[in-house]
């Protein structure tokens, strides 16, 4: 068994079932090992950002670590932005990055670069492996690191000769560090905060999975607190039968307004609410200066355990939680606007869908319109690095066969990683991509006034304009083997949505806004 | 004047005329400054890899530094692969990367990341600027760093409050370090090496510009040495009237064969020839173990000065150099093969064209077929990070109005950064993209045997196959506003080439191989 085979065998033994790949010469032995060692599905992507974004969503939806196979420094860098999102999603992802053979390093061949420096910024665990004998054990440690807490990014940099040399040893799984239990004094503090009044439970990450969020909502109902989430969760179970919660708006102004009366904020699996960007003459925190903030459960803590303990202390049970009814919006009429398209999505969302959301500005109406839709999962852009949507939809579809994946996609960010549509066609993944075609970086237009630039000049406005030439998304999709349609009325959108949800396999709708 | 304005004014004063941009919120003040400070052309790209690859080629073709405006860590990472190529091209590029406001850093907002770690791996100079007063001077230092020697990558990380705060000071240009003069003892050593016989001058980078390469060829002719280049030069002036030189093949096996009789290798602006990748049981060096290697001029040395001194010592003048005649190949007939498509390109290449080459395997016939074509510049993939071609063509066209840019583009690598086609349409750039559609990562298929994997399994072969679904490049191009045509006969290729060279503006031909 060579090193490459020992690594693949170890990953499979440790529960890694899927590898999203963009291999190059330095990874060919790893690719060949996939044929020799059974148990790993390999999904080819045409750009590394597609591979890492898919791995992120796969890991979010299955809870299992996904592997990514990347080609040297440039391959890792191409995948970095979506690894940043995966890091913010606390998704268990294992990067396997090929490196030159050890003895080739000194010659500084053209593709040589400092891979560690690129890996460090996005990985909780980085290991460089120079011999076949160490590769299996390094793989097991990487899986353990990836599965620790809620999840992390682990990167294994594999010298090519470590992969191709005999002497590989399959390693047994290494136990990850589970989410940490929450100490009793924090439960005490949470009880006190709830009793003090003007309280909000802000839940995120592990605390927004269905069971946990229902408990949090029950605690809130029982104590008169508010319960909210922020729109940057890795996976939020929503729709009929899930906990009714507030959504804190993403923009700092409205978020600050929503939080202004809160004096006791209890964070469960969530971090301090702060502005996405600092703005001139505005505080970074969106909470009131008088608001006390209690971190009940940190990201990698056992949020569900903490909520169970807290529920016990305040006498709440799941039955106390207000749940969303099944009450989707009526099909709208009129013009295509963010509100009417949101109503169409809410009305027609298939049961058990996975929504991969990179709507950016257009999506602001979307959350309210789908809250009482059929039950579904919502996976957000977690780290703000755009180009996540199409890859996430791809990974979610690999993770969840039998479920329809709906990708709500802004046009500007969609262009970052459109290559993932090809993988959807190749794997016949059941994804409906809906592109909001406003032909502008609208969020930047909205931000101009926020950063003190109310009167931008023509160059600045030109930098935000995607309309010249207009992007033609059905053509782009067709170029990658995906059928698409452009719609410019509500009726046509409804028809296209119904037609494309009906069939299995990738489809695309461009909605002219 | 705020910090952003002082930076733009300083860059303009220091000779920076073009900025390729993918701005986000943290860069809006820099964008706004482009309207307030005249002198900088701003070119919008839909993905950062397009911006950095365009900047690389612009800098190669003009010798002037190009600026790139990037959004935080993810934006820099998205541009990293083509910055790696620019680093290997020794192109003067200045990255301006927006960072959060200083006071916002502690809150670890979603887009916060370790930008320095990403910048370090690809930059010769990195500076992070926290105040408006320092921004101008930092910009001047970055330009000086970028213009030092042959050229370098400089990165300025700009906190948003440094950009938007008043108190910016436009800084005067800082003198770069010019290419270093070559000491006399190295000229002596080169004379001795040439006299020792079985000598080759291997020229690269600054030594392959027209005047230098003619001198090198004259020295070789006068002394009986061989004269060669490697296919990874930033800018090679070629065609009728340029020096006749050998091209060392890129694959290690043929390169080793070409070098096997050389006992005295004289490097001028070039590095040791080594294999692109280390292979099992093969040496990394492609020179014979008995070959002495003399570094006459390093990359950042004054190669032209060294060649002038050496020519003086051996009594050679430019008139001694064998020059390429104007003798393009005849238009071919028969099937579309790498040889016939190369003959078409050689026959029809317009005078003074710029060829942006990311042909990978298909391009191996191309160099010979164009050596006696009309005079032209050839810009290579320098660092091996694929996804360079379409962006390089974009930047070359911005750099060289009035010249036709021909992008020879492999399909697999073209998919990495296809978004740059949109910029070509937006700026009405005069680029003809020719995609070699073999629907496979053919170079990896070729490499399987080299790395000891002669019998790959179905998974491995599947990872190299781009044919399912087939990419439809004319559709992809149309989706971004570029007219395209697919051809599957030599005659149709000739017709399309003639038609599209005739018109100004971006066009694309997909050649079915």
mmCIF file of C-alpha atoms in Angstrom, chain B residues 28-174:
data_model
loop_
_atom_site.group_PDB
_atom_site.id
_atom_site.type_symbol
_atom_site.label_atom_id
_atom_site.label_comp_id
_atom_site.label_asym_id
_atom_site.label_seq_id
_atom_site.Cartn_x
_atom_site.Cartn_y
_atom_site.Cartn_z
ATOM 1 C CA UNK B 28 -15.820 52.056 -1.725
ATOM 2 C CA UNK B 29 -13.799 55.097 -0.692
ATOM 3 C CA UNK B 30 -10.983 53.979 -2.934
ATOM 4 C CA UNK B 31 -13.476 53.614 -5.777
ATOM 5 C CA UNK B 32 -14.908 57.040 -5.075
ATOM 6 C CA UNK B 33 -11.390 58.503 -5.093
ATOM 7 C CA UNK B 34 -11.014 57.358 -8.707
ATOM 8 C CA UNK B 35 -13.648 59.918 -9.644
ATOM 9 C CA UNK B 36 -12.070 62.691 -7.615
ATOM 10 C CA UNK B 37 -8.485 62.156 -8.714
ATOM 11 C CA UNK B 38 -8.002 62.116 -12.492
ATOM 12 C CA UNK B 39 -5.563 59.874 -14.321
ATOM 13 C CA UNK B 40 -6.481 56.305 -13.467
ATOM 14 C CA UNK B 41 -8.462 54.048 -15.800
ATOM 15 C CA UNK B 42 -10.528 51.560 -13.863
ATOM 16 C CA UNK B 43 -11.438 48.212 -15.428
ATOM 17 C CA UNK B 44 -14.119 46.108 -13.743
ATOM 18 C CA UNK B 45 -13.699 42.333 -13.608
ATOM 19 C CA UNK B 46 -16.347 39.867 -12.437
ATOM 20 C CA UNK B 47 -13.857 37.720 -10.527
ATOM 21 C CA UNK B 48 -10.557 38.632 -8.917
ATOM 22 C CA UNK B 49 -8.571 36.062 -10.874
ATOM 23 C CA UNK B 50 -9.534 38.044 -13.940
ATOM 24 C CA UNK B 51 -8.277 41.268 -12.387
ATOM 25 C CA UNK B 52 -4.905 39.916 -11.270
ATOM 26 C CA UNK B 53 -4.254 38.031 -14.505
ATOM 27 C CA UNK B 54 -5.095 41.148 -16.495
ATOM 28 C CA UNK B 55 -2.785 43.245 -14.319
ATOM 29 C CA UNK B 56 0.017 40.738 -14.878
ATOM 30 C CA UNK B 57 -0.267 40.909 -18.658
ATOM 31 C CA UNK B 58 -0.747 44.676 -18.676
ATOM 32 C CA UNK B 59 2.472 45.074 -16.687
ATOM 33 C CA UNK B 60 4.335 42.638 -18.928
ATOM 34 C CA UNK B 61 3.311 44.462 -22.094
ATOM 35 C CA UNK B 62 3.776 48.037 -20.933
ATOM 36 C CA UNK B 63 6.563 47.659 -18.375
ATOM 37 C CA UNK B 64 4.385 49.903 -16.184
ATOM 38 C CA UNK B 65 2.962 48.741 -12.896
ATOM 39 C CA UNK B 66 -0.736 47.912 -12.801
ATOM 40 C CA UNK B 67 -2.910 48.298 -9.747
ATOM 41 C CA UNK B 68 -5.486 45.779 -8.590
ATOM 42 C CA UNK B 69 -8.260 46.631 -6.155
ATOM 43 C CA UNK B 70 -9.344 43.649 -4.061
ATOM 44 C CA UNK B 71 -11.893 43.010 -1.331
ATOM 45 C CA UNK B 72 -10.434 41.719 1.944
ATOM 46 C CA UNK B 73 -8.899 38.260 2.353
ATOM 47 C CA UNK B 74 -11.302 36.374 0.084
ATOM 48 C CA UNK B 75 -10.780 38.855 -2.741
ATOM 49 C CA UNK B 76 -7.015 38.560 -2.452
ATOM 50 C CA UNK B 77 -7.254 34.775 -2.295
ATOM 51 C CA UNK B 78 -9.448 34.713 -5.403
ATOM 52 C CA UNK B 79 -6.719 36.629 -7.205
ATOM 53 C CA UNK B 80 -3.833 34.660 -5.702
ATOM 54 C CA UNK B 81 -3.314 32.068 -8.459
ATOM 55 C CA UNK B 82 -2.768 34.700 -11.123
ATOM 56 C CA UNK B 83 -0.636 36.711 -8.715
ATOM 57 C CA UNK B 84 1.482 33.575 -8.428
ATOM 58 C CA UNK B 85 1.854 33.675 -12.206
ATOM 59 C CA UNK B 86 2.636 37.405 -12.060
ATOM 60 C CA UNK B 87 5.283 36.710 -9.413
ATOM 61 C CA UNK B 88 6.859 34.151 -11.741
ATOM 62 C CA UNK B 89 6.591 36.696 -14.569
ATOM 63 C CA UNK B 90 8.361 39.295 -12.407
ATOM 64 C CA UNK B 91 5.590 41.683 -13.367
ATOM 65 C CA UNK B 92 5.185 44.927 -11.435
ATOM 66 C CA UNK B 93 1.761 44.630 -9.808
ATOM 67 C CA UNK B 94 0.382 46.598 -6.875
ATOM 68 C CA UNK B 95 -2.441 45.012 -4.923
ATOM 69 C CA UNK B 96 -4.588 47.382 -2.943
ATOM 70 C CA UNK B 97 -6.583 45.231 -0.541
ATOM 71 C CA UNK B 98 -9.320 46.743 1.558
ATOM 72 C CA UNK B 99 -9.421 45.753 5.208
ATOM 73 C CA UNK B 100 -11.983 46.484 7.905
ATOM 74 C CA UNK B 101 -11.750 49.762 9.795
ATOM 75 C CA UNK B 102 -9.101 49.484 12.520
ATOM 76 C CA UNK B 103 -11.616 49.684 15.348
ATOM 77 C CA UNK B 104 -13.772 46.992 13.739
ATOM 78 C CA UNK B 105 -11.057 44.348 13.731
ATOM 79 C CA UNK B 106 -11.513 43.181 17.310
ATOM 80 C CA UNK B 107 -15.094 42.115 16.629
ATOM 81 C CA UNK B 108 -14.089 39.401 14.189
ATOM 82 C CA UNK B 109 -16.935 40.278 11.805
ATOM 83 C CA UNK B 110 -17.747 37.565 9.241
ATOM 84 C CA UNK B 111 -15.352 38.815 6.549
ATOM 85 C CA UNK B 112 -12.418 39.209 8.929
ATOM 86 C CA UNK B 113 -9.441 37.027 8.074
ATOM 87 C CA UNK B 114 -5.663 37.017 8.186
ATOM 88 C CA UNK B 115 -4.982 38.974 4.990
ATOM 89 C CA UNK B 116 -1.236 39.204 5.665
ATOM 90 C CA UNK B 117 -0.838 35.436 5.618
ATOM 91 C CA UNK B 118 -2.466 35.241 2.206
ATOM 92 C CA UNK B 119 -0.511 38.214 0.862
ATOM 93 C CA UNK B 120 2.847 36.979 2.089
ATOM 94 C CA UNK B 121 3.033 33.903 -0.086
ATOM 95 C CA UNK B 122 2.770 35.905 -3.251
ATOM 96 C CA UNK B 123 4.195 39.359 -2.501
ATOM 97 C CA UNK B 124 7.748 40.678 -2.298
ATOM 98 C CA UNK B 125 6.478 43.669 -0.295
ATOM 99 C CA UNK B 126 3.509 43.829 2.092
ATOM 100 C CA UNK B 127 2.452 46.849 4.105
ATOM 101 C CA UNK B 128 -0.661 47.352 6.219
ATOM 102 C CA UNK B 129 -1.772 50.953 6.610
ATOM 103 C CA UNK B 130 -3.884 52.148 9.519
ATOM 104 C CA UNK B 131 -3.943 55.935 9.082
ATOM 105 C CA UNK B 132 -4.754 58.345 6.276
ATOM 106 C CA UNK B 133 -1.497 60.233 6.776
ATOM 107 C CA UNK B 134 0.613 57.158 5.967
ATOM 108 C CA UNK B 135 -1.320 55.958 2.947
ATOM 109 C CA UNK B 136 0.287 58.094 0.262
ATOM 110 C CA UNK B 137 3.824 57.234 1.329
ATOM 111 C CA UNK B 138 2.922 53.554 1.568
ATOM 112 C CA UNK B 139 1.604 53.721 -1.991
ATOM 113 C CA UNK B 140 4.829 55.282 -3.246
ATOM 114 C CA UNK B 141 6.869 52.572 -1.499
ATOM 115 C CA UNK B 142 4.661 49.888 -3.040
ATOM 116 C CA UNK B 143 5.203 51.272 -6.536
ATOM 117 C CA UNK B 144 8.959 51.398 -5.931
ATOM 118 C CA UNK B 145 8.930 47.794 -4.716
ATOM 119 C CA UNK B 146 6.841 46.703 -7.687
ATOM 120 C CA UNK B 147 9.215 48.412 -10.129
ATOM 121 C CA UNK B 148 12.424 47.141 -8.532
ATOM 122 C CA UNK B 149 14.610 44.785 -10.533
ATOM 123 C CA UNK B 150 12.593 43.269 -13.338
ATOM 124 C CA UNK B 151 9.398 43.709 -11.331
ATOM 125 C CA UNK B 152 7.698 42.382 -8.203
ATOM 126 C CA UNK B 153 4.354 42.043 -6.465
ATOM 127 C CA UNK B 154 3.625 44.656 -3.801
ATOM 128 C CA UNK B 155 0.564 44.531 -1.577
ATOM 129 C CA UNK B 156 -0.898 47.419 0.405
ATOM 130 C CA UNK B 157 -3.575 46.435 2.904
ATOM 131 C CA UNK B 158 -5.708 49.490 3.621
ATOM 132 C CA UNK B 159 -7.878 49.753 6.695
ATOM 133 C CA UNK B 160 -11.168 51.351 5.648
ATOM 134 C CA UNK B 161 -10.816 54.226 8.132
ATOM 135 C CA UNK B 162 -7.382 55.050 6.733
ATOM 136 C CA UNK B 163 -9.135 55.432 3.363
ATOM 137 C CA UNK B 164 -12.046 57.557 4.490
ATOM 138 C CA UNK B 165 -10.368 59.805 7.060
ATOM 139 C CA UNK B 166 -9.106 63.249 6.092
ATOM 140 C CA UNK B 167 -5.403 63.990 6.319
ATOM 141 C CA UNK B 168 -4.116 62.117 3.283
ATOM 142 C CA UNK B 169 -0.829 63.341 1.835
ATOM 143 C CA UNK B 170 0.108 62.715 -1.767
ATOM 144 C CA UNK B 171 3.640 61.298 -1.718
ATOM 145 C CA UNK B 172 6.334 61.873 -4.335
ATOM 146 C CA UNK B 173 7.553 58.854 -6.298
ATOM 147 C CA UNK B 174 10.177 56.676 -4.606
#
